[in-house]
């Protein structure tokens, strides 16, 4: 069964450094998303992406965040200058259409020191 | 702002019996609802969904019921199996869907032998 893959599984970064989280969505999906889950809290929407541009973003997704689809398979989330509060699990998801089930990767655990 | 609420943090059910997980929502704009299952160190796995034009959807052992007037949905698992032990998330989406899923906090289902 096709799946969403995320790398790395765990990223440890010093505060203030840039970090890039990578995702390979399911190949025939056109809609992509990033979510995060801070320990003990809900899964929260960050951003949705379609046709090479951001469709919607939450208030969490400020100027420190950016997303990119650099080629036909990868979808990345960049945090420009990480803060302690960026420590969380980051999940990538993809779907065939907006109102269709989103399929999630296993996440990247980001730890900011 | 809890637009999707799962009021039971945990639920214990005997193997072979029915598990009923509940979810309430407040946003009347939600028109598509999903249930996800999550094991530790994995991403959420899509289980079943329901559109607001329906009141029931069934897939094997899983049935989702939607009561729009009460803004309530439930997931029934019959019969419950040990592999069903996981955290179950209710999620909802509105309108075009580009603004991502809104998740509940999850219910930890424990199936006892």
Short mmCIF file of N, CA, C and O in Angstrom, two decimals, chain A residues 1 10 12 14 16 25 28 33 37 41 48 54 59 66 70 74 81-82 95-96 106 108 113:
data_model
loop_
_atom_site.label_atom_id
_atom_site.label_comp_id
_atom_site.label_asym_id
_atom_site.label_seq_id
_atom_site.Cartn_x
_atom_site.Cartn_y
_atom_site.Cartn_z
N UNK A 1 0.85 -1.19 0.00
CA UNK A 1 0.00 0.00 0.00
C UNK A 1 0.89 1.25 0.00
O UNK A 1 1.83 1.34 0.77
N UNK A 10 14.10 11.66 13.49
CA UNK A 10 14.41 12.50 14.65
C UNK A 10 15.48 13.51 14.25
O UNK A 10 16.48 13.14 13.65
N UNK A 12 17.72 16.75 15.88
CA UNK A 12 18.10 17.56 17.04
C UNK A 12 18.86 18.77 16.51
O UNK A 12 19.83 18.62 15.74
N UNK A 14 20.23 23.02 17.33
CA UNK A 14 20.43 24.11 18.28
C UNK A 14 19.45 25.25 17.99
O UNK A 14 19.15 25.55 16.81
N UNK A 16 17.93 28.63 17.05
CA UNK A 16 18.43 29.63 16.13
C UNK A 16 18.90 29.08 14.80
O UNK A 16 19.09 29.83 13.85
N UNK A 25 5.26 12.56 -0.49
CA UNK A 25 3.83 12.20 -0.45
C UNK A 25 3.53 10.98 -1.33
O UNK A 25 4.38 10.54 -2.10
N UNK A 28 0.34 9.72 -6.47
CA UNK A 28 -0.75 10.29 -7.27
C UNK A 28 -1.55 11.35 -6.51
O UNK A 28 -2.59 11.80 -6.98
N UNK A 33 0.10 18.64 3.05
CA UNK A 33 -0.15 19.33 4.31
C UNK A 33 1.01 19.09 5.28
O UNK A 33 1.67 18.05 5.22
N UNK A 37 2.46 18.26 16.35
CA UNK A 37 1.87 17.86 17.62
C UNK A 37 2.90 18.09 18.71
O UNK A 37 3.89 17.35 18.81
N UNK A 41 -0.31 17.55 23.47
CA UNK A 41 -1.34 18.43 22.90
C UNK A 41 -1.93 17.81 21.63
O UNK A 41 -1.55 16.73 21.22
N UNK A 48 -1.46 24.06 4.07
CA UNK A 48 -1.84 23.18 2.97
C UNK A 48 -1.26 23.74 1.68
O UNK A 48 -1.02 24.96 1.56
N UNK A 54 0.98 27.76 -1.56
CA UNK A 54 0.25 27.59 -0.31
C UNK A 54 -1.21 27.92 -0.54
O UNK A 54 -1.56 28.94 -1.16
N UNK A 59 -2.35 30.26 11.99
CA UNK A 59 -1.61 31.36 12.62
C UNK A 59 -0.27 30.89 13.19
O UNK A 59 0.60 31.70 13.47
N UNK A 66 8.43 27.98 6.02
CA UNK A 66 8.18 28.00 4.58
C UNK A 66 8.05 26.56 4.09
O UNK A 66 8.54 25.63 4.74
N UNK A 70 10.37 21.03 -4.17
CA UNK A 70 11.54 21.33 -5.01
C UNK A 70 11.61 20.47 -6.28
O UNK A 70 12.27 20.86 -7.24
N UNK A 74 9.37 15.42 -3.68
CA UNK A 74 9.58 15.86 -2.31
C UNK A 74 8.72 17.07 -1.96
O UNK A 74 8.38 17.90 -2.81
N UNK A 81 14.69 29.95 11.73
CA UNK A 81 15.46 30.19 12.95
C UNK A 81 14.67 29.56 14.10
O UNK A 81 13.72 30.15 14.62
N UNK A 82 15.09 28.35 14.46
CA UNK A 82 14.27 27.57 15.37
C UNK A 82 14.26 28.14 16.78
O UNK A 82 15.24 28.74 17.24
N UNK A 95 -3.30 14.00 0.11
CA UNK A 95 -4.62 13.49 -0.25
C UNK A 95 -4.84 13.67 -1.75
O UNK A 95 -4.16 14.45 -2.41
N UNK A 96 -5.84 12.95 -2.27
CA UNK A 96 -6.16 13.04 -3.69
C UNK A 96 -6.92 14.31 -4.01
O UNK A 96 -6.89 14.80 -5.13
N UNK A 106 4.91 8.99 9.28
CA UNK A 106 5.16 8.64 10.68
C UNK A 106 5.77 9.79 11.49
O UNK A 106 6.00 9.64 12.69
N UNK A 108 8.36 13.47 11.98
CA UNK A 108 9.73 13.78 12.38
C UNK A 108 9.66 14.41 13.75
O UNK A 108 8.93 15.40 13.95
N UNK A 113 17.42 22.42 21.11
CA UNK A 113 18.20 22.53 22.35
C UNK A 113 18.61 23.98 22.62
O UNK A 113 18.79 24.76 21.69
#
